[in-house]
Amino acid sequence: MAPISIRTVLISESVDPRCRAILEENGIRVTEKQNMKKDELIAELKDYDGLVVRSATKVTADVINAADNLKIIGRAGTGVDNVDVDAATKKGIIVMNTPSGNTLSAAELTCALLMSLSRNVPQAVMSMKQGNWDRKKFMGSELYGKVLGIVGLGRIGKEVASRMQSFGMKTIGYDPITPVEVSASWGVEQMSLDQLWPQCDYITVHTPLMPSTVGLLNDETFAKCKKGVKVVNCARGGIIDEAALLRAVESGQCGGAGLDVFVEEPPKDRNLVDHPNVISCPHLGASTKEAQARCGQDIALQIVDMVKGKSLVGAVNANVLASTFSQESHQLIKLGEAIGAVLQSCTASQTPLSQVHVINQGDCMKSSTGYMTSAVLVGLLNHGSGCSSNLINVLSLAKESGIMVNQTHCASDGAAAENVCKVEIVANGCSYKANGSVQCGVPILLELSGSVFRQPVALTGNLLFFKASASPQLLSSVAGLLATAGVEIESFSGPSDRTGDLWYCVGVSSPLPDLGALKSLVKEAAQLTL
Ligand SMILES: NC(=O)C1=CN([C@@H]2O[C@H](COP(=O)(O)OP(=O)(O)OC[C@H]3O[C@@H](n4cnc5c(N)ncnc54)[C@H](O)[C@@H]3O)[C@@H](O)[C@H]2O)C=CC1
Ligand SMILES: O=C(O)C(=O)COP(=O)(O)O
């Protein structure tokens, strides 16, 4: 993939100073501006290639759509629910996070809340500060021997499990993705949520916030829990339904809650925060020096590595790009884009484009199948159209335009070129094909809609394609017309077959000023610069 140029970055929250320092050491200009309202952020962001946020900046679709220069949104942390990732993807903007930098801190705060719930530590502290000495009121219970249900057995869930096991807790859990044997290897027995709820003395949630996790704990599931169950949410507000939680603590069905996160932050409705059995923090899970140093440093290094074309780490919406950071993939992407551009030029009058099928042939093309399709689409959609799709958004743009996209991989057929990208498109109901490969680092076209070139076309520079039936005068007539227009011929590729209307390609010193001049000599003509 072409290196992404990031010259300016706006940091809109309190991010560790290492982030700014690393970006600046690598020639990126950085501005830090916090607590901006939405309109201010929109106005400010116009000038930046990159934005670095934590959880407070709401990077909504309006913000993204107004940010015409933005190429990357870096999240110094884990959750990206404050970023409209779909809107960013559609706009071709990479969203990147640093998911492991704050794992330990979030896990430790979770454990602190579990321990505080078991011994009423915060309530006892408050009481002491009010001058009291109440040893009865704050009677607690041991964690030893109790059952902890962990919903979400990812990075943080796992760390919470091992820490709480050291207190003698039995850890059970549920996760739709983490395999049962994996969590068993760190001491968590997995089961369905219906089996889990009634067994737990404590429940802690560690999932992302998404439709399937909104309100995981609600009136119905609280009713399935042991009376007096204590719950912790150090993940995202809303995973435990706040209204249901309030009802459960009021009725005693829930014996206490430890909350670090809220649906609205800071929460305007203070009923939960003010309840005596609820202890809470202002989203402090990642607020440690260590976590902030890691996240600030990681996001800056990830951005710098991407700009330098070294690697793409932490992209949440552009995984296909992670495999595009090698010389070989740069060449294949150029090939895909060039084949797409050739097909677009040679079928420009044929609209609408309704189908694209990319067949990657040969062993070396196996790992490139994902991005080759996007590269071909970029060539097809961008060329001569003013559209500026990229590898990140082109699939969704194609889908929006109603183009059916297919990709397959097949083994080499033993022909001279082992690794071939074959593209078939349907435009205006007619089918067109182009096959290409990379030879000595240069993308080449082997075949165009039935014309197998005797000399492959090097897909670079100014190319003039024309379709005509072979005749002894054809080439001299075309050469004469080009000479009259002051255009020099630099290369020539003709079809190996001689029957019927076939495609020819001439590499020229400059585009022909009037393509119409060829009309009397050929059936179709197209030119492009690659
Ligand atoms: N309070 C804070 O300051 C912090 C909060 N977080 C939040 O903690 C949460 C967990 O973070 P990580 O462990 O790093 O994420 P992770 O991606 O490593 O783990 C999440 C796990 O949830 C599982 N999951 C998805 N849907 C599920 C469902 N319906 N039921 C049960 N499990 C489900 C996934 O399979 C995955 O294993 C995230 O929401 C993150 O934003 C993370 C860091 C700091
Ligand atoms: O990383 C996460 O998911 C967090 O919730 C931490 O948020 P923060 O960076 O402290 O605003």
PDB file of C-alpha atoms in Angstrom, residues 12-13 33-37 40 56-57:
ATOM      1  CA  SER A  12      -7.810  16.035  21.850  1.00  0.00           C
ATOM      2  CA  GLU A  13      -7.404  14.527  25.335  1.00  0.00           C
ATOM      3  CA  LYS A  33      -6.292  20.865  22.545  1.00  0.00           C
ATOM      4  CA  GLN A  34      -8.645  19.434  25.134  1.00  0.00           C
ATOM      5  CA  ASN A  35     -12.331  19.756  26.094  1.00  0.00           C
ATOM      6  CA  MET A  36     -13.470  20.923  22.666  1.00  0.00           C
ATOM      7  CA  LYS A  37     -17.180  21.062  21.933  1.00  0.00           C
ATOM      8  CA  GLU A  40     -14.876  23.347  17.798  1.00  0.00           C
ATOM      9  CA  ALA A  56     -14.094  11.281  26.044  1.00  0.00           C
ATOM     10  CA  THR A  57     -13.861  12.659  22.493  1.00  0.00           C
TER      11      THR A  57
END
